[in-house]
Short mmCIF file of C-alpha atoms in Angstrom, two decimals:
data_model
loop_
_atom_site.label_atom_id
_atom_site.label_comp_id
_atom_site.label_asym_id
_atom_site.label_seq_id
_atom_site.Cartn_x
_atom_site.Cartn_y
_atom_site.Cartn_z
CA UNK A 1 0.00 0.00 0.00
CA UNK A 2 1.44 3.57 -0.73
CA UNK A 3 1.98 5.03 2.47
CA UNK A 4 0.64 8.57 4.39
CA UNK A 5 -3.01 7.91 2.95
CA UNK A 6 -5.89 9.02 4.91
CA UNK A 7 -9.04 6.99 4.60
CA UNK A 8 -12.40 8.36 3.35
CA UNK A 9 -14.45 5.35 4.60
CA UNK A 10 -16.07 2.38 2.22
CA UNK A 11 -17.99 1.76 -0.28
CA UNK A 12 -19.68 -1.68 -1.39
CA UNK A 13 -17.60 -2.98 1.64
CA UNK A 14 -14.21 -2.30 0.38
CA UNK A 15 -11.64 0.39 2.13
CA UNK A 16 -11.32 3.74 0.23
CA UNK A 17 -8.69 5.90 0.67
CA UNK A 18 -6.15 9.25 -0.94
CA UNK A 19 -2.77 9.50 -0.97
CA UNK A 20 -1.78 13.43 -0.18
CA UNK A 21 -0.79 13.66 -3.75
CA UNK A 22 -4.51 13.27 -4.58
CA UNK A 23 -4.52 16.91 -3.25
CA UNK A 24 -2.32 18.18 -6.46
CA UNK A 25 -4.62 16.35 -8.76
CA UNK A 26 -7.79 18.59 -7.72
CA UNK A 27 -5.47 21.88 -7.75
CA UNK A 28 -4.31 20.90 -11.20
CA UNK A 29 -7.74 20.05 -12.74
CA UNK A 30 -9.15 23.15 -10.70
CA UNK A 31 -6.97 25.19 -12.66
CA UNK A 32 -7.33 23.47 -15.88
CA UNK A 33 -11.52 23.93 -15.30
CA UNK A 34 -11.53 27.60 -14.75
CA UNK A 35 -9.15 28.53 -17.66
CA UNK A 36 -11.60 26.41 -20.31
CA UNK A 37 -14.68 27.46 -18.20
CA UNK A 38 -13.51 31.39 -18.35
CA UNK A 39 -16.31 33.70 -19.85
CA UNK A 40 -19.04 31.07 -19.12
CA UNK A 41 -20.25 33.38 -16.02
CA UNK A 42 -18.95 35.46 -13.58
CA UNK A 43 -15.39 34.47 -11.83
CA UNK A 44 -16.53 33.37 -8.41
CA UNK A 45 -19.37 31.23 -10.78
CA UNK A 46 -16.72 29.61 -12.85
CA UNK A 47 -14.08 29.20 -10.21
CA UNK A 48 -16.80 27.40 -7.99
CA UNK A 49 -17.76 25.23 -10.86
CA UNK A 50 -14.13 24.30 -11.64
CA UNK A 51 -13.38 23.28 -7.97
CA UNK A 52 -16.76 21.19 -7.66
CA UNK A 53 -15.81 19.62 -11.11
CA UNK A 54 -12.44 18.71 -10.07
CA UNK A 55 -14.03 16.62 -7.08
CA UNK A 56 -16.53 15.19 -9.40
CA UNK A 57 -13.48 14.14 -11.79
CA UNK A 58 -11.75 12.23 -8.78
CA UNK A 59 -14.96 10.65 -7.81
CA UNK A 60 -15.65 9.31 -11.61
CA UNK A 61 -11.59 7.91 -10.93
CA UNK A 62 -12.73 6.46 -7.83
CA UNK A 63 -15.65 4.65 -9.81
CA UNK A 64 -12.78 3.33 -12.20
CA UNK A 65 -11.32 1.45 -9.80
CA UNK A 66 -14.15 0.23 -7.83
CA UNK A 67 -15.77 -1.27 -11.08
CA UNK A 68 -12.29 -2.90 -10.92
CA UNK A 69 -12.63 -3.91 -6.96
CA UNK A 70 -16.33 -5.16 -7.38
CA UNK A 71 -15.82 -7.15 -10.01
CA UNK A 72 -12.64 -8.83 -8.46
CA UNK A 73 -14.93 -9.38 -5.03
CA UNK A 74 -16.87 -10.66 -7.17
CA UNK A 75 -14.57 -13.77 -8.79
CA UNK A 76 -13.14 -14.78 -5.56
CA UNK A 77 -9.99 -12.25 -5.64
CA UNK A 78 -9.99 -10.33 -2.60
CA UNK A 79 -9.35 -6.31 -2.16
CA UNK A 80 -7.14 -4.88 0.51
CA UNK A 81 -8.33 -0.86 -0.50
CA UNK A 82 -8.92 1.69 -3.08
CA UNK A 83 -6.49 4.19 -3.20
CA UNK A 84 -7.01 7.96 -5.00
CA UNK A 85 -3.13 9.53 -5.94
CA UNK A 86 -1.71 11.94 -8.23
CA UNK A 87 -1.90 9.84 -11.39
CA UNK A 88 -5.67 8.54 -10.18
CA UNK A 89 -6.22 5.59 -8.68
CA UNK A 90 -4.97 2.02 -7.64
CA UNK A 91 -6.85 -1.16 -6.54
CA UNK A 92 -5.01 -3.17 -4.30
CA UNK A 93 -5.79 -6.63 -5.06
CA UNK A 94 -4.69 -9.22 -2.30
CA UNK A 95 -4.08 -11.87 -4.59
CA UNK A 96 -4.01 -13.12 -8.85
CA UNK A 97 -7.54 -13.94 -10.52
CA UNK A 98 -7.88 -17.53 -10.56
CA UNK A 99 -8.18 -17.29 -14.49
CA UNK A 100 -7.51 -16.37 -17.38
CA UNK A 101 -11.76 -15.14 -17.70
CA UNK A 102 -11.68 -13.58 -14.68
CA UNK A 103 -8.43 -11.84 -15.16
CA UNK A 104 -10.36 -10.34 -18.15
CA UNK A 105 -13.46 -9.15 -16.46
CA UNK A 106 -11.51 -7.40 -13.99
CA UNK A 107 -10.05 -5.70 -16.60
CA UNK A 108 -12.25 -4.39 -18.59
CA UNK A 109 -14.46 -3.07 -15.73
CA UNK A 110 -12.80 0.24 -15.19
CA UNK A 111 -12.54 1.21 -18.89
CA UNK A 112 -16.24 0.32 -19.08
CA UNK A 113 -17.15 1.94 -16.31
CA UNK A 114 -15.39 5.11 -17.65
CA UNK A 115 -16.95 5.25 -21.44
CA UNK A 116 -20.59 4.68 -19.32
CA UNK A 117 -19.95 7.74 -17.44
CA UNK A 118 -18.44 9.72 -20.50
CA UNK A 119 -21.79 8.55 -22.43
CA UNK A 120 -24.32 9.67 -19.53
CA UNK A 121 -22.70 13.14 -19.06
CA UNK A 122 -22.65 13.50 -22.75
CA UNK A 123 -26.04 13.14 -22.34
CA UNK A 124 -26.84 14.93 -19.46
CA UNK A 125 -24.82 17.90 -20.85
CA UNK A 126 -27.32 17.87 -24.41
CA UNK A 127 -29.99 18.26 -21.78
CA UNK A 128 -28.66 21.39 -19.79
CA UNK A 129 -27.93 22.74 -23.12
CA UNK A 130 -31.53 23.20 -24.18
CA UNK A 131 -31.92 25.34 -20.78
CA UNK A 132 -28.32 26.79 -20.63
CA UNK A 133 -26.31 26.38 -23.86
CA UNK A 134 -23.25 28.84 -22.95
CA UNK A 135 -23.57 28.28 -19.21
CA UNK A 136 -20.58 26.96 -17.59
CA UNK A 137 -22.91 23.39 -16.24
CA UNK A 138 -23.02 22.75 -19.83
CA UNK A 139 -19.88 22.76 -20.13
CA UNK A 140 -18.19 21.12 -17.25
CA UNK A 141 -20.86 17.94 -18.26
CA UNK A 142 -19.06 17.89 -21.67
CA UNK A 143 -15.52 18.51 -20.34
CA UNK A 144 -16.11 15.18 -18.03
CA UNK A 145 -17.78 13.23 -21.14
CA UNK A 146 -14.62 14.11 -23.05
CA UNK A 147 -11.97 13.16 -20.41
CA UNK A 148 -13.83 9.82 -19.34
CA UNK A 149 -13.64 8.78 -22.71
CA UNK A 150 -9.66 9.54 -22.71
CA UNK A 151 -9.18 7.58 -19.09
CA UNK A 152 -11.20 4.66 -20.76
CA UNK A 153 -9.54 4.63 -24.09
CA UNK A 154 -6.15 5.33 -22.47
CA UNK A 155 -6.74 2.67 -20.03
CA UNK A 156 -7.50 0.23 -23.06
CA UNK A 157 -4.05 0.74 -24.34
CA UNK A 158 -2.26 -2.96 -24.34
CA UNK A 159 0.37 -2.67 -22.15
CA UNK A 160 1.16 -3.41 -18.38
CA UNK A 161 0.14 -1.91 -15.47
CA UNK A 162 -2.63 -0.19 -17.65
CA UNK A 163 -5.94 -2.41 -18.32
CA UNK A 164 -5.32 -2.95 -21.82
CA UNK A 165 -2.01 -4.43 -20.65
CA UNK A 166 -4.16 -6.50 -18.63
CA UNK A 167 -6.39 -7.26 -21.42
CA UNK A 168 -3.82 -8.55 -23.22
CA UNK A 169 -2.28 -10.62 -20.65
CA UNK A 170 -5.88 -12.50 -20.14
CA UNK A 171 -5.80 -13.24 -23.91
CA UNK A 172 -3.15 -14.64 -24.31
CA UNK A 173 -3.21 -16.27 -21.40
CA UNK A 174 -6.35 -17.68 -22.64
CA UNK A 175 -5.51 -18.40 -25.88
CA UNK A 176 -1.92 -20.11 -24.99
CA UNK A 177 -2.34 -21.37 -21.22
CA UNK A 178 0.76 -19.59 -20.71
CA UNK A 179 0.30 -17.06 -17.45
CA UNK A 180 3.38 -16.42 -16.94
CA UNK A 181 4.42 -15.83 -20.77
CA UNK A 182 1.20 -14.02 -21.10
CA UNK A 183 2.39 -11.63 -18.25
CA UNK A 184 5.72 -10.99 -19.14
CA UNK A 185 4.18 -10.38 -23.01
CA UNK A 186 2.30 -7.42 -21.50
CA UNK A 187 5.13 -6.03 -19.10
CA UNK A 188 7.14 -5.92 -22.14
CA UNK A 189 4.47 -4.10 -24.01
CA UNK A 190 3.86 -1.57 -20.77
CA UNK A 191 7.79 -0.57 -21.27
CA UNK A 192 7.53 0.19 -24.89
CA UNK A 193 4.72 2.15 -24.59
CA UNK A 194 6.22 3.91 -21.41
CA UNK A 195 9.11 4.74 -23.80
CA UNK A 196 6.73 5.80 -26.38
CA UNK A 197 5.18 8.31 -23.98
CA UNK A 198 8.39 9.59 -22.62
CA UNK A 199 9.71 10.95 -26.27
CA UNK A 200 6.49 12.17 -26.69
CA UNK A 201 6.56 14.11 -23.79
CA UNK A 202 9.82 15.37 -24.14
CA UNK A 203 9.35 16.26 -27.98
CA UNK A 204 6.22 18.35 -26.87
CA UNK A 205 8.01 19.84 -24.61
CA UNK A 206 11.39 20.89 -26.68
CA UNK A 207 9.75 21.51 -29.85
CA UNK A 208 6.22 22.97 -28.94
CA UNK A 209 7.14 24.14 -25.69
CA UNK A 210 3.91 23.13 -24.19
CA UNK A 211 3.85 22.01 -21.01
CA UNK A 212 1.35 19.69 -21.02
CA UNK A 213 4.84 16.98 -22.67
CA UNK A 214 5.83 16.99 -18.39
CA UNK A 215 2.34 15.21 -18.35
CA UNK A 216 3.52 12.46 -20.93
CA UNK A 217 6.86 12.40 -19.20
CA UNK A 218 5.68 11.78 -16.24
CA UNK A 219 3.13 9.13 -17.06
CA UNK A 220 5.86 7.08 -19.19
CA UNK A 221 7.85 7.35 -16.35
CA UNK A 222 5.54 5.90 -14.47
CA UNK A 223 4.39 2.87 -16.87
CA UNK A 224 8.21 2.26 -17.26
CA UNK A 225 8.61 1.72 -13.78
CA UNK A 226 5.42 -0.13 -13.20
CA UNK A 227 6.53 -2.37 -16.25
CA UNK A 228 9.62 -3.25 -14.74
CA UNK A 229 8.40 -4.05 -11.36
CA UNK A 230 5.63 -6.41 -13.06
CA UNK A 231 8.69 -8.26 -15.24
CA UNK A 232 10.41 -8.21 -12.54
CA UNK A 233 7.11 -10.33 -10.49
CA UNK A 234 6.97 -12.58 -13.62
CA UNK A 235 11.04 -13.70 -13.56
CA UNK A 236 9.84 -14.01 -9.43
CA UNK A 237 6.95 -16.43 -10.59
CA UNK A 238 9.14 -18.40 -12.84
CA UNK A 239 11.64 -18.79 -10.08
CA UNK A 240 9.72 -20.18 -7.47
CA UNK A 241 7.52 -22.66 -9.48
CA UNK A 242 4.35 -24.24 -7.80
CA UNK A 243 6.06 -23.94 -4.51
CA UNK A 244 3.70 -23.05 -1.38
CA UNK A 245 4.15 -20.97 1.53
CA UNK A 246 4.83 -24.17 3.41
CA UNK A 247 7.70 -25.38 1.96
CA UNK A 248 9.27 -21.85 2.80
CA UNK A 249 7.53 -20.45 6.31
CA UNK A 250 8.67 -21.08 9.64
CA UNK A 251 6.74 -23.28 11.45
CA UNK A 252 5.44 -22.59 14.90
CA UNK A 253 6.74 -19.46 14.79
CA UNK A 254 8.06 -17.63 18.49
CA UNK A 255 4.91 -15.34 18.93
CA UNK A 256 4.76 -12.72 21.49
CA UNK A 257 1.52 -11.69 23.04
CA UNK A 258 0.80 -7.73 22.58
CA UNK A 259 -0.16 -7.02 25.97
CA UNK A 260 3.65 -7.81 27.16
CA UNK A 261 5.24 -4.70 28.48
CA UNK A 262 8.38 -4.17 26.15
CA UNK A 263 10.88 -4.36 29.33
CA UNK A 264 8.93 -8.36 29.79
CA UNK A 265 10.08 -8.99 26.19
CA UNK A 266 13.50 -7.99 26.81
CA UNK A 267 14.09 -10.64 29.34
CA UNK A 268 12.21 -13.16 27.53
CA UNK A 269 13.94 -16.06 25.81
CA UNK A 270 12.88 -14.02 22.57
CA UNK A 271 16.42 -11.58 23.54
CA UNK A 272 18.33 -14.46 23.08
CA UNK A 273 16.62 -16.24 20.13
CA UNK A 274 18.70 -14.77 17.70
CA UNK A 275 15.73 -13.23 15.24
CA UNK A 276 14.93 -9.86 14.34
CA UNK A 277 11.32 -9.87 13.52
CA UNK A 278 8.36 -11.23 15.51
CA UNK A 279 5.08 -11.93 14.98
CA UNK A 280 2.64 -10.01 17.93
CA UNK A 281 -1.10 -12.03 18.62
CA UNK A 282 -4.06 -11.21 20.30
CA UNK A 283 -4.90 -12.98 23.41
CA UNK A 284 -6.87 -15.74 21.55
CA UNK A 285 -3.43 -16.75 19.29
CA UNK A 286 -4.36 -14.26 16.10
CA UNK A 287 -1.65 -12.35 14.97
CA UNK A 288 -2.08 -8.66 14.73
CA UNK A 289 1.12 -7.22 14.39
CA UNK A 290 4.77 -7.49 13.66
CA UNK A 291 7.50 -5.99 15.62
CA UNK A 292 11.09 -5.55 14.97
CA UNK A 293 13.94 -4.39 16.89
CA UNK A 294 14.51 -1.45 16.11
CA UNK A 295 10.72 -1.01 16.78
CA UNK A 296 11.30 -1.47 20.09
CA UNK A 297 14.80 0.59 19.83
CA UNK A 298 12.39 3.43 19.95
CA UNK A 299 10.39 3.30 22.78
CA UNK A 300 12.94 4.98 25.60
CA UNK A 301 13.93 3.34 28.65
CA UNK A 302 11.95 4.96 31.24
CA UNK A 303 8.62 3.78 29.30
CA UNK A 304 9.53 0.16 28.56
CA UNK A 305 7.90 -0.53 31.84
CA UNK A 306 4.65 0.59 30.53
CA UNK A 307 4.78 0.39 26.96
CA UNK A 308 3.22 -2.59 25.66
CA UNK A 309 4.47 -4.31 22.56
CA UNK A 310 1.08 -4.12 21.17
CA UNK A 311 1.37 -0.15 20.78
CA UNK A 312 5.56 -0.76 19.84
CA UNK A 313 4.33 -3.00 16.96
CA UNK A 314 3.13 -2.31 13.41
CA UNK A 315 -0.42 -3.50 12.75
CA UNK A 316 -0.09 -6.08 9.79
CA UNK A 317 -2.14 -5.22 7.11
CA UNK A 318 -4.22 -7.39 5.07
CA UNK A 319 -2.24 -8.12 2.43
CA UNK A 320 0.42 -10.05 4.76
CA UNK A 321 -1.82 -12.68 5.73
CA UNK A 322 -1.28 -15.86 4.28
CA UNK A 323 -2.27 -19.56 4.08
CA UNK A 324 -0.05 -22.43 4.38
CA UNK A 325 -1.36 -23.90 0.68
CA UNK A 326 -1.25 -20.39 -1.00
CA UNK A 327 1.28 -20.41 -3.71
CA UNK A 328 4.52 -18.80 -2.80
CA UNK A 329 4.72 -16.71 -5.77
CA UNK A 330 1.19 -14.71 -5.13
CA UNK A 331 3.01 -13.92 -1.58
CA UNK A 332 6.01 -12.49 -2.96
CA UNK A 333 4.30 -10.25 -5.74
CA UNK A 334 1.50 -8.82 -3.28
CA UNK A 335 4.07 -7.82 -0.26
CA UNK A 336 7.05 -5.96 -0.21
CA UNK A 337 9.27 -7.23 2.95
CA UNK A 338 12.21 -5.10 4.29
CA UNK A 339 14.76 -6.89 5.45
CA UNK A 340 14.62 -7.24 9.37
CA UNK A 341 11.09 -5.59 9.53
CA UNK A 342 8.69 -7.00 7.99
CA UNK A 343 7.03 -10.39 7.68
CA UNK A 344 3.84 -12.61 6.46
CA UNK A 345 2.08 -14.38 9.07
CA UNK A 346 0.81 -17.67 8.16
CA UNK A 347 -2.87 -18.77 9.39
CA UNK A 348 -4.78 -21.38 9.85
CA UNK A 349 -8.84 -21.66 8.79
CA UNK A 350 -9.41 -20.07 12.37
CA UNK A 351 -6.99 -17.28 12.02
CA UNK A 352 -4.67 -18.80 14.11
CA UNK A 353 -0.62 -18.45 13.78
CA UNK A 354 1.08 -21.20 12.31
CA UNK A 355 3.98 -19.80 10.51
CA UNK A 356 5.79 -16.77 9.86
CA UNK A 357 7.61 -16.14 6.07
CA UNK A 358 10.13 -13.28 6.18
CA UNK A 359 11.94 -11.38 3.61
CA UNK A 360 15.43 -13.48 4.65
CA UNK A 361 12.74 -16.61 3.40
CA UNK A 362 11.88 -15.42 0.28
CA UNK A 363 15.38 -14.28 -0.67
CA UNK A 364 17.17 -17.78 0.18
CA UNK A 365 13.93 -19.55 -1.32
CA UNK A 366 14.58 -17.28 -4.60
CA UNK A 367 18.45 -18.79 -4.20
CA UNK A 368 17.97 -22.11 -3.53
CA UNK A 369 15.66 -22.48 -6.39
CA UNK A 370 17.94 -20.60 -9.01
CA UNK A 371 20.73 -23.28 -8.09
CA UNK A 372 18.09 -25.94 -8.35
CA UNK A 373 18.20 -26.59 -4.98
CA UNK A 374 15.18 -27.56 -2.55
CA UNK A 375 13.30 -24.54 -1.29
CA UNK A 376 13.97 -25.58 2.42
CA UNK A 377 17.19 -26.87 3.84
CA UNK A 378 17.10 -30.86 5.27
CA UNK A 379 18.63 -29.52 8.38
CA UNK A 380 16.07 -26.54 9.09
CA UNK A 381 13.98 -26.50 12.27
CA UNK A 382 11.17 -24.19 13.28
CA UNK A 383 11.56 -21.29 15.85
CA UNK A 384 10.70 -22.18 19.37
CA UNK A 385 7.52 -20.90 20.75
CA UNK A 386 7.11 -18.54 23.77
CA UNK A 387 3.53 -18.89 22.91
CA UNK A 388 1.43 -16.64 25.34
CA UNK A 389 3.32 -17.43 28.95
CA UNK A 390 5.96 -14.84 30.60
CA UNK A 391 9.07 -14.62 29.35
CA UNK A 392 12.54 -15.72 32.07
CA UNK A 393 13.45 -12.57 33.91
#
């Protein structure tokens, strides 16, 4: 998840939120309104128009990527949140479509979604016109007809992370059986057209001199860099093979229970285990957070007395919850892990801890298999488990 977002509640059931750089967006398209709304009625009129239609812009985004969520929901493929930023808007998806059909489905939604909304305020703008031809309504319904359209038919465009690089992926995934040929195919495609954009953008800029080519730079930047991050998954995904979480995790993981004060943990057995990164559980065996530490580095002395590790730790977010049978690959392209701060907690069907895959796992895993080695060493033993009693003073 990108971080400093604020949420803005939910919708259908699934988290929304905006990154601050969502805040740039409404400035820009505020600006943008008022200049092409300018003589359409008096400058508080038009100003006020351009700032409500910069909201209503963002919200039609947000629609783009809940058609996107709902859909997903709706084929099995969980959500983690809906996030609003500067370039629009990101669903977090928890996990891969199970299919090459469903894959498809969730991506056309948002483009769909988008080309309905550019058709109904084309519409709804022919019908303010007959009251209000030259008013600036009128024209802020047929400004968002015509962008919709260009988010929808941009989106549509077949390369990776964009939908149409999605598209394509799902066909030839159909077509082939091949998911992960079919997902490199489009990654490639999302970095040619990234490049594409980017000497656009800078031949706009150079030889027109309009600014709008820092738009195009920026947004082949971005599908560059989103390209290579998704090739970069796919060379992952070959790696690892059909291998599970299991054959990875850490089983029986040393858990420590969040209501310890952090001066208990430090004269627990868990000082001298020799790891880094523990999971933190609830009192029924759930795990709810991670802690690290240097987490615990910063809580000062005077308050380790009363400080408990629940409030040291970092909640774990959706996303980095796992199942023992879930492929390892889906893990590794859904959750970035820092080294020595971060980890996957591994449940059982009640929620319960049962292993705990860190970044140091998925990095030897990655190893092992490249030398066509097995995943887990013969001689490797599971942590031992404080479980929820007190720790040795």
């Amino acid at each position: 998840m990108m971080r400093r977002t604020f949420p803005l509640g939910r919708i259908a059931g699934i988290p929304i939120g905006a990154h601050w750089s969502v805040l740039v967006t409404v400035g820009l398209f505020t600006w943008v309104l008022g200049s092409y709304l300018t003589g359409t009625a008096a400058a508080p009129v038009v100003w006020a128009t351009a700032a409500a239609g910069a909201f209503v812009f963002c919200a039609t985004l947000l629609a783009h990527e809940l058609a996107h969520s709902i859909v997903a929901r709706r084929t099995g493929v969980r959500v983690e949140v809906v996030v609003l930023w500067l370039l629009g808007g990101v669903s977090e998806l928890t996990e891969e479509p199970k299919d090459a059909r469903a894959d498809l489905r969730i991506a056309l939604a948002g483009p769909l979604t988008s080309l309905g909304i550019a058709a109904i305020a084309l519409l709804a703008g022919a019908a303010t016109a007959a009251v209000d031809p030259g008013g600036p309504v009128t024209a802020l319904l047929v400004w968002l007809a015509v962008m919709n359209a260009i988010l929808g038919l941009f989106n549509l465009l077949p390369g990776a992370p964009l939908d149409g690089g999605r598209v394509l992926r799902a066909v030839i995934w159909w077509r082939a059986g091949d998911r992960l040929g079919a997902a490199t195919s489009a990654a490639r495609s999302g970095q040619f057209l990234g490049t594409v954009l980017l000497l656009l953008g800078i031949a706009e800029l150079a030889l027109l001199g309009h600014l709008g080519g820092l738009w195009l730079i920026l947004l082949g930047w971005f599908l560059q860099s989103a390209a290579h991050t998704e090739l970069t998954v796919a060379g992952l995904r070959h790696q690892l093979g059909d291998s599970k979480v299991r054959d990875v995790m850490t089983a029986h993981p040393m858990a420590i229970p969040g209501g310890w004060p952090v001066a208990e943990l430090l004269r627990s057995d868990a000082a001298d285990s020799g790891h880094r990164v523990f999971p933190v559980v609830d009192a029924t065996g759930h795990p709810v957070a991670v802690v690290a530490w240097s987490d615990l580095a910063a809580v000062t002395e005077p308050a380790r007395a009363t400080t408990t590790v629940g409030v040291a730790a970092r909640a774990l977010p959706t996303a980095a919850l796992t199942r023992e049978d879930e492929p390892l690959s889906d893990v590794a392209s859904r959750v970035v892990l820092r080294p020595n701060l971060d980890a996957v907690a591994v449940v059982d069907a009640d929620g319960k801890l049962t292993g705990l895959l860190t970044a140091t796992d998925l990095a030897l895993a990655c190893d092992r298999s490249a030398l066509g080695l097995p995943l887990r060493a013969r001689h490797r033993s599971g942590f031992p488990s404080v479980g929820t009693g007190r720790g040795t003073p």
